[in-house]
Amino acid sequence: MINDVIVVGGGASGLMAAIAARKAGASDVIVLEKNTTFGKKLLATGNGKCNFTNLTLDGSCYHSDDIDRTMEIIKNFDQAALLEFMGSLGIGIEYRDGWCYPRSMSAVSVQQAIVSCARRLGIGLKGGKKVLDVKKSGGTFRVEVDGYTYVSKSVVLACGGFADPKSGSTGEGLWILNHSGIRIKKPLPALVPLVIKNNPLKKASGVRIDAEVTLIVDDQEISRESGNLQITDYGISGIPVFQISSEALRALDQKKSVKVRLNFFPDYPPNAVRSLLEQSVSNASENLLPSDPGRLLLMGLLPEKLAEVISGMTSSQKFSIEDVDPVSMANFAEKYMTDLVLEVSGSRGFENAQTTSGGVYFDELDENLSLKQIPHLYVCGEEVDVDGVCGGYNLQWAFSSGYTAGRAAGSL
Ligand SMILES: Cc1cc2nc3c(=O)[nH]c(=O)nc-3n(C[C@H](O)[C@H](O)[C@H](O)COP(=O)(O)OP(=O)(O)OC[C@H]3O[C@@H](n4cnc5c(N)ncnc54)[C@H](O)[C@@H]3O)c2cc1C
């Protein structure tokens, strides 16, 4: 039997591609998924709540070699279309500062509704089918699964990247394309915690604090993000770190010097922090025991573990309040509390990443995400060289690109 469309990978982009292909008129659409569950990664998104899009979306929310093409694909099935689609599945919307979730705040509601929609459309969902290769032979594609070959007029590759490999995304789609001669930008982890060289904050592991994180590449400020920072034994994590991680790791891969500057007082102008410290030092010298440790001066301003680590960064580790000269203490603390520069040496890898940066270059793809070299073989989702920042942008990309590829594949 020759299928109209075979979709390889039953994640967010693959399920959307199959639905779009069927709605575009294809009769026989099947999805081959190596897991027995479809949309497994969807279940983990947004801490189990599924932040699937965002009311504010523009090119600055994505990294890619071609942001214009990224935005053209998104326009084919934008936030409004995605919200309408969710509504058509009976999913109410919860808005949190523009970040969109199902009203249930439960990812399983999204996953089950999309799978149910695919079944309702008569799409063949075939779980436990790991695709090993895709070959074009004459006018059709031969899709090889262990012990069986499926045949189709068109194929959508929606195997994801390398992020969160336990969900099933282990880069096989990119491997299949690479060995067919398709150019692929080196895949790297993105939205991932960063490892700090000789982490000086190690003893403050476990502290969570609102902070501003600035990415510095080869001594140039590249981007700046504020939010809840998590200090860990290996380095730093949390949304502001995830937001800069894609650019940081691409720069590191290019052997550039990558640093972050932490400001633990993001809402204070620099001079205000300095005045605060001078005042604190002068008050302490009048009201605290002279023999008490200097870190007491910082404990009213920072979480205890962090105050201890920062006060330990002085040349004299065991200074006491009587040793403190207000101006030098204010200089010192201002430096380490608002301008702490750390060297990034790596990341926590694909196991801890939410997405993949890199993938198939847009140059290889036409406006419907079909490969120029292999017409009717489409690519979507994380396999394409697009990664979004936190806020629902990666799922929006998965759904928009899946829609674009599936609609074209199904219209043949
Ligand atoms: C913990 C976590 C939280 C996240 N939270 C959010 C969030 O809140 N908002 C957001 O926008 N994004 C979030 N993301 C990112 C988002 O989930 C992904 O970008 C998106 O799911 C990618 O969709 P995809 O279809 O390209 O790939 P995937 O969802 O990875 O799907 C690919 C599918 O292909 C299958 N597959 C792979 N190889 C084969 C093969 N050889 N044969 C058959 N099947 C194969 C895999 O098993 C998998 O099911 C999160 C990611 C993680 C890991």
GROMACS .gro file of C-alpha atoms and ligand atoms in nm:
model
  465
    1MET     CA    1   0.000   0.000   0.000
    2ILE     CA    2   0.121   0.352  -0.079
    3ASN     CA    3   0.032   0.607   0.187
    4ASP     CA    4  -0.021   0.970   0.093
    5VAL     CA    5   0.182   1.102   0.385
    6ILE     CA    6   0.403   0.936   0.644
    7VAL     CA    7   0.500   1.150   0.942
    8VAL     CA    8   0.806   1.026   1.131
    9GLY     CA    9   0.782   1.127   1.498
   10GLY     CA   10   0.464   1.176   1.699
   11GLY     CA   11   0.558   1.481   1.907
   12ALA     CA   12   0.402   1.829   1.888
   13SER     CA   13   0.521   1.906   1.534
   14GLY     CA   14   0.452   1.558   1.395
   15LEU     CA   15   0.098   1.535   1.530
   16MET     CA   16   0.021   1.882   1.394
   17ALA     CA   17   0.175   1.789   1.056
   18ALA     CA   18  -0.046   1.480   1.035
   19ILE     CA   19  -0.360   1.677   1.128
   20ALA     CA   20  -0.278   1.950   0.873
   21ALA     CA   21  -0.205   1.691   0.601
   22ARG     CA   22  -0.537   1.518   0.659
   23LYS     CA   23  -0.726   1.849   0.663
   24ALA     CA   24  -0.550   1.946   0.337
   25GLY     CA   25  -0.703   1.644   0.167
   26ALA     CA   26  -0.461   1.351   0.210
   27SER     CA   27  -0.652   1.026   0.263
   28ASP     CA   28  -0.394   0.790   0.406
   29VAL     CA   29  -0.184   0.960   0.671
   30ILE     CA   30   0.015   0.764   0.926
   31VAL     CA   31   0.247   0.869   1.208
   32LEU     CA   32   0.535   0.638   1.300
   33GLU     CA   33   0.650   0.698   1.657
   34LYS     CA   34   0.917   0.501   1.837
   35ASN     CA   35   0.750   0.541   2.179
   36THR     CA   36   0.424   0.370   2.256
   37THR     CA   37   0.292   0.708   2.382
   38PHE     CA   38   0.233   0.997   2.140
   39GLY     CA   39   0.331   1.349   2.249
   40LYS     CA   40   0.542   1.222   2.539
   41LYS     CA   41   0.752   1.540   2.561
   42LEU     CA   42   0.438   1.754   2.563
   43LEU     CA   43   0.358   1.603   2.903
   44ALA     CA   44   0.677   1.751   3.051
   45THR     CA   45   0.635   2.099   2.907
   46GLY     CA   46   0.590   2.402   3.131
   47ASN     CA   47   0.651   2.189   3.441
   48GLY     CA   48   0.357   1.971   3.342
   49LYS     CA   49   0.138   2.275   3.265
   50CYS     CA   50   0.224   2.319   2.893
   51ASN     CA   51   0.301   2.680   2.808
   52PHE     CA   52   0.215   2.635   2.440
   53THR     CA   53   0.238   2.991   2.305
   54ASN     CA   54   0.267   3.357   2.397
   55LEU     CA   55   0.060   3.665   2.309
   56THR     CA   56   0.381   3.861   2.243
   57LEU     CA   57   0.583   3.710   1.963
   58ASP     CA   58   0.838   3.855   1.723
   59GLY     CA   59   1.173   3.766   1.571
   60SER     CA   60   1.358   3.853   1.892
   61CYS     CA   61   1.201   3.545   2.054
   62TYR     CA   62   1.396   3.310   1.827
   63HIS     CA   63   1.752   3.218   1.732
   64SER     CA   64   1.811   3.098   1.376
   65ASP     CA   65   2.034   3.172   1.080
   66ASP     CA   66   1.722   3.307   0.908
   67ILE     CA   67   1.480   3.488   1.137
   68ASP     CA   68   1.274   3.626   0.844
   69ARG     CA   69   1.201   3.274   0.718
   70THR     CA   70   1.126   3.162   1.075
   71MET     CA   71   0.864   3.437   1.107
   72GLU     CA   72   0.713   3.358   0.765
   73ILE     CA   73   0.653   2.999   0.877
   74ILE     CA   74   0.505   3.118   1.206
   75LYS     CA   75   0.263   3.346   1.020
   76ASN     CA   76   0.121   3.038   0.842
   77PHE     CA   77  -0.018   2.924   1.179
   78ASP     CA   78   0.033   3.199   1.433
   79GLN     CA   79  -0.066   3.235   1.800
   80ALA     CA   80  -0.425   3.327   1.707
   81ALA     CA   81  -0.456   3.017   1.488
   82LEU     CA   82  -0.305   2.800   1.761
   83LEU     CA   83  -0.539   2.942   2.027
   84GLU     CA   84  -0.835   2.882   1.795
   85PHE     CA   85  -0.715   2.526   1.732
   86MET     CA   86  -0.688   2.463   2.108
   87GLY     CA   87  -1.039   2.605   2.151
   88SER     CA   88  -1.167   2.371   1.879
   89LEU     CA   89  -1.038   2.081   2.090
   90GLY     CA   90  -1.229   2.206   2.395
   91ILE     CA   91  -0.923   2.353   2.567
   92GLY     CA   92  -0.986   2.678   2.757
   93ILE     CA   93  -0.694   2.920   2.783
   94GLU     CA   94  -0.521   3.052   3.093
   95TYR     CA   95  -0.313   3.368   3.035
   96ARG     CA   96  -0.023   3.446   3.270
   97ASP     CA   97   0.147   3.773   3.166
   98GLY     CA   98   0.080   3.677   2.804
   99TRP     CA   99   0.213   3.322   2.845
  100CYS     CA  100  -0.065   3.084   2.731
  101TYR     CA  101  -0.153   2.758   2.908
  102PRO     CA  102  -0.453   2.526   2.903
  103ARG     CA  103  -0.714   2.644   3.156
  104SER     CA  104  -0.668   2.307   3.331
  105MET     CA  105  -0.295   2.396   3.379
  106SER     CA  106  -0.237   2.035   3.283
  107ALA     CA  107  -0.023   1.930   2.985
  108VAL     CA  108  -0.198   1.597   2.969
  109SER     CA  109  -0.520   1.774   2.861
  110VAL     CA  110  -0.339   1.916   2.557
  111GLN     CA  111  -0.164   1.591   2.471
  112GLN     CA  112  -0.482   1.382   2.496
  113ALA     CA  113  -0.694   1.630   2.299
  114ILE     CA  114  -0.443   1.645   2.011
  115VAL     CA  115  -0.408   1.266   1.998
  116SER     CA  116  -0.787   1.231   2.005
  117CYS     CA  117  -0.820   1.485   1.720
  118ALA     CA  118  -0.570   1.286   1.512
  119ARG     CA  119  -0.763   0.963   1.572
  120ARG     CA  120  -1.094   1.134   1.491
  121LEU     CA  121  -0.947   1.237   1.154
  122GLY     CA  122  -0.861   0.873   1.081
  123ILE     CA  123  -0.485   0.924   1.105
  124GLY     CA  124  -0.302   0.595   1.167
  125LEU     CA  125  -0.105   0.640   1.490
  126LYS     CA  126   0.151   0.361   1.495
  127GLY     CA  127   0.347   0.348   1.819
  128GLY     CA  128   0.658   0.143   1.891
  129LYS     CA  129   0.785   0.205   1.534
  130LYS     CA  130   1.141   0.333   1.528
  131VAL     CA  131   1.228   0.458   1.181
  132LEU     CA  132   1.577   0.358   1.075
  133ASP     CA  133   1.599   0.523   0.734
  134VAL     CA  134   1.406   0.712   0.469
  135LYS     CA  135   1.498   0.666   0.102
  136LYS     CA  136   1.351   0.808  -0.215
  137SER     CA  137   1.308   0.551  -0.487
  138GLY     CA  138   1.146   0.663  -0.814
  139GLY     CA  139   0.848   0.877  -0.721
  140THR     CA  140   0.793   0.733  -0.373
  141PHE     CA  141   0.961   0.716  -0.033
  142ARG     CA  142   1.056   0.396   0.144
  143VAL     CA  143   1.045   0.438   0.520
  144GLU     CA  144   1.228   0.159   0.697
  145VAL     CA  145   1.123   0.038   1.037
  146ASP     CA  146   1.282  -0.268   1.195
  147GLY     CA  147   1.158  -0.559   0.980
  148TYR     CA  148   0.913  -0.360   0.765
  149THR     CA  149   0.912  -0.095   0.492
  150TYR     CA  150   0.633   0.161   0.459
  151VAL     CA  151   0.586   0.341   0.127
  152SER     CA  152   0.445   0.691   0.073
  153LYS     CA  153   0.419   0.980  -0.171
  154SER     CA  154   0.558   1.226   0.081
  155VAL     CA  155   0.730   1.214   0.421
  156VAL     CA  156   0.743   1.466   0.705
  157LEU     CA  157   1.042   1.422   0.935
  158ALA     CA  158   0.941   1.542   1.281
  159CYS     CA  159   1.183   1.351   1.504
  160GLY     CA  160   1.285   1.647   1.724
  161GLY     CA  161   1.646   1.724   1.807
  162PHE     CA  162   1.858   1.589   2.092
  163ALA     CA  163   1.704   1.765   2.392
  164ASP     CA  164   1.557   1.550   2.669
  165PRO     CA  165   1.659   1.219   2.506
  166LYS     CA  166   1.452   1.013   2.751
  167SER     CA  167   1.143   1.149   2.573
  168GLY     CA  168   1.260   0.980   2.251
  169SER     CA  169   1.440   1.267   2.077
  170THR     CA  170   1.785   1.131   2.007
  171GLY     CA  171   1.871   1.302   1.680
  172GLU     CA  172   1.784   1.019   1.439
  173GLY     CA  173   1.597   1.252   1.203
  174LEU     CA  174   1.905   1.470   1.172
  175TRP     CA  175   2.124   1.164   1.124
  176ILE     CA  176   1.902   1.043   0.836
  177LEU     CA  177   1.926   1.387   0.672
  178ASN     CA  178   2.297   1.427   0.733
  179HIS     CA  179   2.379   1.103   0.564
  180SER     CA  180   2.165   1.215   0.267
  181GLY     CA  181   2.401   1.512   0.229
  182ILE     CA  182   2.176   1.781   0.382
  183ARG     CA  183   2.364   2.069   0.555
  184ILE     CA  184   2.299   2.083   0.927
  185LYS     CA  185   2.410   2.348   1.174
  186LYS     CA  186   2.580   2.173   1.464
  187PRO     CA  187   2.313   2.084   1.722
  188LEU     CA  188   2.380   2.222   2.071
  189PRO     CA  189   2.172   2.225   2.390
  190ALA     CA  190   1.956   2.532   2.455
  191LEU     CA  191   1.734   2.642   2.745
  192VAL     CA  192   1.976   2.463   2.972
  193PRO     CA  193   2.162   2.533   3.301
  194LEU     CA  194   2.517   2.665   3.261
  195VAL     CA  195   2.833   2.531   3.423
  196ILE     CA  196   3.063   2.793   3.580
  197LYS     CA  197   3.441   2.740   3.582
  198ASN     CA  198   3.566   2.679   3.938
  199ASN     CA  199   3.221   2.789   4.055
  200PRO     CA  200   3.292   3.042   4.334
  201LEU     CA  201   2.923   3.031   4.437
  202LYS     CA  202   2.926   2.655   4.500
  203LYS     CA  203   2.870   2.692   4.874
  204ALA     CA  204   2.559   2.900   4.804
  205SER     CA  205   2.406   2.604   4.616
  206GLY     CA  206   2.030   2.594   4.662
  207VAL     CA  207   1.986   2.972   4.686
  208ARG     CA  208   1.717   3.121   4.461
  209ILE     CA  209   1.725   3.496   4.415
  210ASP     CA  210   1.588   3.751   4.168
  211ALA     CA  211   1.885   3.869   3.965
  212GLU     CA  212   1.992   4.020   3.637
  213VAL     CA  213   2.214   3.800   3.422
  214THR     CA  214   2.421   3.962   3.146
  215LEU     CA  215   2.590   3.751   2.879
  216ILE     CA  216   2.938   3.875   2.781
  217VAL     CA  217   3.109   3.722   2.478
  218ASP     CA  218   3.467   3.826   2.400
  219ASP     CA  219   3.419   4.122   2.636
  220GLN     CA  220   3.105   4.246   2.454
  221GLU     CA  221   2.763   4.253   2.624
  222ILE     CA  222   2.534   4.037   2.413
  223SER     CA  223   2.210   4.012   2.609
  224ARG     CA  224   2.063   4.075   2.950
  225GLU     CA  225   1.782   3.891   3.130
  226SER     CA  226   1.617   3.929   3.469
  227GLY     CA  227   1.432   3.668   3.670
  228ASN     CA  228   1.468   3.406   3.937
  229LEU     CA  229   1.827   3.276   3.940
  230GLN     CA  230   1.910   2.939   4.094
  231ILE     CA  231   2.260   2.887   4.227
  232THR     CA  232   2.375   2.525   4.206
  233ASP     CA  233   2.689   2.332   4.292
  234TYR     CA  234   2.795   2.326   3.924
  235GLY     CA  235   2.686   2.680   3.827
  236ILE     CA  236   2.363   2.866   3.754
  237SER     CA  237   2.012   2.779   3.641
  238GLY     CA  238   1.664   2.931   3.617
  239ILE     CA  239   1.477   3.117   3.345
  240PRO     CA  240   1.723   3.412   3.299
  241VAL     CA  241   2.003   3.158   3.251
  242PHE     CA  242   1.798   2.948   3.008
  243GLN     CA  243   1.725   3.262   2.805
  244ILE     CA  244   2.093   3.336   2.742
  245SER     CA  245   2.206   2.972   2.714
  246SER     CA  246   2.161   2.929   2.338
  247GLU     CA  247   2.386   3.225   2.250
  248ALA     CA  248   2.632   3.140   2.528
  249LEU     CA  249   2.684   2.782   2.411
  250ARG     CA  250   2.707   2.873   2.041
  251ALA     CA  251   2.979   3.126   2.132
  252LEU     CA  252   3.159   2.872   2.351
  253ASP     CA  253   3.148   2.620   2.065
  254GLN     CA  254   3.317   2.885   1.850
  255LYS     CA  255   3.596   2.900   2.112
  256LYS     CA  256   3.500   3.250   2.227
  257SER     CA  257   3.538   3.372   2.583
  258VAL     CA  258   3.197   3.350   2.752
  259LYS     CA  259   3.119   3.518   3.084
  260VAL     CA  260   2.811   3.614   3.279
  261ARG     CA  261   2.770   3.917   3.501
  262LEU     CA  262   2.532   3.872   3.795
  263ASN     CA  263   2.354   4.162   3.961
  264PHE     CA  264   2.169   4.055   4.276
  265PHE     CA  265   1.997   4.396   4.298
  266PRO     CA  266   1.834   4.418   3.954
  267ASP     CA  267   1.577   4.678   4.059
  268TYR     CA  268   1.828   4.920   4.219
  269PRO     CA  269   2.025   5.183   4.028
  270PRO     CA  270   2.399   5.118   4.093
  271ASN     CA  271   2.442   5.421   4.317
  272ALA     CA  272   2.147   5.317   4.531
  273VAL     CA  273   2.315   4.986   4.613
  274ARG     CA  274   2.633   5.166   4.706
  275SER     CA  275   2.449   5.409   4.938
  276LEU     CA  276   2.262   5.119   5.093
  277LEU     CA  277   2.589   4.943   5.171
  278GLU     CA  278   2.762   5.251   5.310
  279GLN     CA  279   2.463   5.313   5.534
  280SER     CA  280   2.452   4.949   5.640
  281VAL     CA  281   2.823   4.952   5.729
  282SER     CA  282   2.798   5.272   5.926
  283ASN     CA  283   2.484   5.152   6.113
  284ALA     CA  284   2.650   4.820   6.191
  285SER     CA  285   2.961   4.981   6.332
  286GLU     CA  286   2.738   5.163   6.583
  287ASN     CA  287   2.488   4.890   6.664
  288LEU     CA  288   2.650   4.547   6.616
  289LEU     CA  289   2.923   4.377   6.816
  290PRO     CA  290   3.262   4.484   6.675
  291SER     CA  291   3.390   4.126   6.696
  292ASP     CA  292   3.099   3.980   6.492
  293PRO     CA  293   3.189   3.853   6.143
  294GLY     CA  294   3.171   4.093   5.849
  295ARG     CA  295   2.919   3.872   5.672
  296LEU     CA  296   2.655   3.999   5.917
  297LEU     CA  297   2.669   4.320   5.715
  298LEU     CA  298   2.547   4.140   5.405
  299MET     CA  299   2.298   3.905   5.571
  300GLY     CA  300   2.033   4.176   5.592
  301LEU     CA  301   2.064   4.226   5.218
  302LEU     CA  302   2.117   3.878   5.071
  303PRO     CA  303   2.019   3.517   5.153
  304GLU     CA  304   2.250   3.389   5.428
  305LYS     CA  305   2.446   3.134   5.221
  306LEU     CA  306   2.509   3.388   4.948
  307ALA     CA  307   2.608   3.659   5.199
  308GLU     CA  308   2.859   3.416   5.346
  309VAL     CA  309   3.009   3.326   5.009
  310ILE     CA  310   3.033   3.688   4.898
  311SER     CA  311   3.186   3.808   5.224
  312GLY     CA  312   3.438   3.524   5.182
  313MET     CA  313   3.552   3.681   4.856
  314THR     CA  314   3.742   3.952   5.047
  315SER     CA  315   4.118   3.916   5.070
  316SER     CA  316   4.089   3.870   5.446
  317GLN     CA  317   3.840   3.582   5.482
  318LYS     CA  318   3.776   3.626   5.851
  319PHE     CA  319   3.728   3.999   5.876
  320SER     CA  320   3.510   4.124   6.156
  321ILE     CA  321   3.287   4.429   6.176
  322GLU     CA  322   3.551   4.636   6.356
  323ASP     CA  323   3.790   4.585   6.060
  324VAL     CA  324   3.547   4.728   5.810
  325ASP     CA  325   3.614   5.060   5.648
  326PRO     CA  326   3.277   5.177   5.509
  327VAL     CA  327   3.403   5.299   5.171
  328SER     CA  328   3.616   4.997   5.085
  329MET     CA  329   3.345   4.761   5.208
  330ALA     CA  330   3.090   4.940   4.991
  331ASN     CA  331   3.330   4.924   4.691
  332PHE     CA  332   3.389   4.557   4.751
  333ALA     CA  333   3.031   4.457   4.809
  334GLU     CA  334   2.901   4.668   4.524
  335LYS     CA  335   3.143   4.486   4.296
  336TYR     CA  336   3.045   4.137   4.409
  337MET     CA  337   2.675   4.205   4.461
  338THR     CA  338   2.593   4.395   4.143
  339ASP     CA  339   2.882   4.315   3.911
  340LEU     CA  340   2.992   3.959   3.982
  341VAL     CA  341   3.161   3.823   3.668
  342LEU     CA  342   3.185   3.445   3.627
  343GLU     CA  343   3.334   3.235   3.347
  344VAL     CA  344   3.103   2.989   3.167
  345SER     CA  345   3.270   2.659   3.082
  346GLY     CA  346   2.978   2.454   2.947
  347SER     CA  347   2.624   2.336   3.010
  348ARG     CA  348   2.437   2.049   3.174
  349GLY     CA  349   2.394   1.893   2.830
  350PHE     CA  350   2.104   1.766   2.624
  351GLU     CA  351   1.979   1.556   2.919
  352ASN     CA  352   1.885   1.880   3.096
  353ALA     CA  353   1.803   2.095   2.793
  354GLN     CA  354   1.452   2.193   2.686
  355THR     CA  355   1.540   2.237   2.321
  356THR     CA  356   1.810   2.207   2.054
  357SER     CA  357   1.978   2.498   1.880
  358GLY     CA  358   2.100   2.428   1.527
  359GLY     CA  359   1.950   2.180   1.281
  360VAL     CA  360   1.868   2.188   0.910
  361TYR     CA  361   1.965   2.522   0.753
  362PHE     CA  362   1.681   2.720   0.592
  363ASP     CA  363   1.890   2.731   0.273
  364GLU     CA  364   1.812   2.361   0.231
  365LEU     CA  365   1.434   2.418   0.257
  366ASP     CA  366   1.167   2.575   0.038
  367GLU     CA  367   0.884   2.792   0.171
  368ASN     CA  368   0.688   2.481   0.275
  369LEU     CA  369   0.984   2.322   0.457
  370SER     CA  370   1.036   2.066   0.181
  371LEU     CA  371   1.401   1.984   0.113
  372LYS     CA  372   1.512   2.148  -0.212
  373GLN     CA  373   1.738   1.850  -0.288
  374ILE     CA  374   1.468   1.589  -0.207
  375PRO     CA  375   1.126   1.732  -0.299
  376HIS     CA  376   0.831   1.607  -0.090
  377LEU     CA  377   1.057   1.522   0.204
  378TYR     CA  378   0.961   1.782   0.466
  379VAL     CA  379   1.129   1.878   0.794
  380CYS     CA  380   0.971   2.053   1.092
  381GLY     CA  381   0.998   2.123   1.466
  382GLU     CA  382   1.329   2.102   1.646
  383GLU     CA  383   1.498   1.944   1.344
  384VAL     CA  384   1.506   2.288   1.176
  385ASP     CA  385   1.764   2.552   1.275
  386VAL     CA  386   1.525   2.742   1.504
  387ASP     CA  387   1.518   2.763   1.882
  388GLY     CA  388   1.302   2.991   2.091
  389VAL     CA  389   1.346   3.150   2.431
  390CYS     CA  390   1.126   3.045   2.726
  391GLY     CA  391   0.762   3.148   2.707
  392GLY     CA  392   0.586   2.901   2.476
  393TYR     CA  393   0.790   2.988   2.167
  394ASN     CA  394   0.928   2.640   2.101
  395LEU     CA  395   0.588   2.475   2.099
  396GLN     CA  396   0.455   2.758   1.882
  397TRP     CA  397   0.740   2.687   1.639
  398ALA     CA  398   0.670   2.312   1.652
  399PHE     CA  399   0.300   2.366   1.575
  400SER     CA  400   0.357   2.636   1.306
  401SER     CA  401   0.627   2.438   1.126
  402GLY     CA  402   0.434   2.111   1.158
  403TYR     CA  403   0.127   2.282   1.013
  404THR     CA  404   0.327   2.428   0.721
  405ALA     CA  405   0.496   2.100   0.631
  406GLY     CA  406   0.184   1.886   0.680
  407ARG     CA  407  -0.044   2.116   0.480
  408ALA     CA  408   0.194   2.107   0.183
  409ALA     CA  409   0.257   1.732   0.211
  410GLY     CA  410  -0.117   1.665   0.226
  411SER     CA  411  -0.200   1.882  -0.077
  412LEU     CA  412   0.001   1.678  -0.328
  413LIG     C1  413   1.125   1.961   3.023
  413LIG     C2  414   1.082   2.040   2.902
  413LIG     C3  415   0.993   2.146   2.918
  413LIG     C4  416   0.955   2.222   2.807
  413LIG     N1  417   0.862   2.319   2.825
  413LIG     C5  418   0.821   2.393   2.718
  413LIG     C6  419   0.718   2.490   2.732
  413LIG     O1  420   0.657   2.507   2.839
  413LIG     N2  421   0.687   2.564   2.622
  413LIG     C7  422   0.746   2.545   2.500
  413LIG     O2  423   0.713   2.615   2.404
  413LIG     N3  424   0.840   2.449   2.483
  413LIG     C8  425   0.876   2.373   2.588
  413LIG     N4  426   0.970   2.274   2.570
  413LIG     C9  427   1.024   2.251   2.434
  413LIG    C10  428   0.924   2.177   2.344
  413LIG     O3  429   0.868   2.071   2.418
  413LIG    C11  430   0.991   2.121   2.218
  413LIG     O4  431   1.059   2.224   2.151
  413LIG    C12  432   0.888   2.060   2.123
  413LIG     O5  433   0.817   1.957   2.189
  413LIG    C13  434   0.958   2.002   2.002
  413LIG     O6  435   0.863   1.936   1.925
  413LIG     P1  436   0.911   1.834   1.810
  413LIG     O7  437   0.787   1.775   1.755
  413LIG     O8  438   1.005   1.901   1.719
  413LIG     O9  439   0.996   1.724   1.885
  413LIG     P2  440   0.957   1.620   2.000
  413LIG    O10  441   0.847   1.672   2.083
  413LIG    O11  442   1.086   1.588   2.064
  413LIG    O12  443   0.900   1.496   1.920
  413LIG    C14  444   0.981   1.414   1.839
  413LIG    C15  445   0.923   1.274   1.842
  413LIG    O13  446   0.989   1.195   1.744
  413LIG    C16  447   1.009   1.066   1.798
  413LIG     N5  448   1.121   1.004   1.727
  413LIG    C17  449   1.251   1.039   1.731
  413LIG     N6  450   1.324   0.960   1.651
  413LIG    C18  451   1.236   0.873   1.594
  413LIG    C19  452   1.252   0.764   1.503
  413LIG     N7  453   1.372   0.730   1.455
  413LIG     N8  454   1.142   0.695   1.467
  413LIG    C20  455   1.018   0.725   1.517
  413LIG     N9  456   1.000   0.825   1.604
  413LIG    C21  457   1.107   0.900   1.642
  413LIG    C22  458   1.039   1.091   1.945
  413LIG    O14  459   1.016   0.977   2.023
  413LIG    C23  460   0.943   1.205   1.976
  413LIG    O15  461   0.819   1.158   2.023
  413LIG    C24  462   1.008   2.194   2.678
  413LIG    C25  463   1.096   2.087   2.663
  413LIG    C26  464   1.132   2.010   2.773
  413LIG    C27  465   1.228   1.895   2.754
   0.00000   0.00000   0.00000
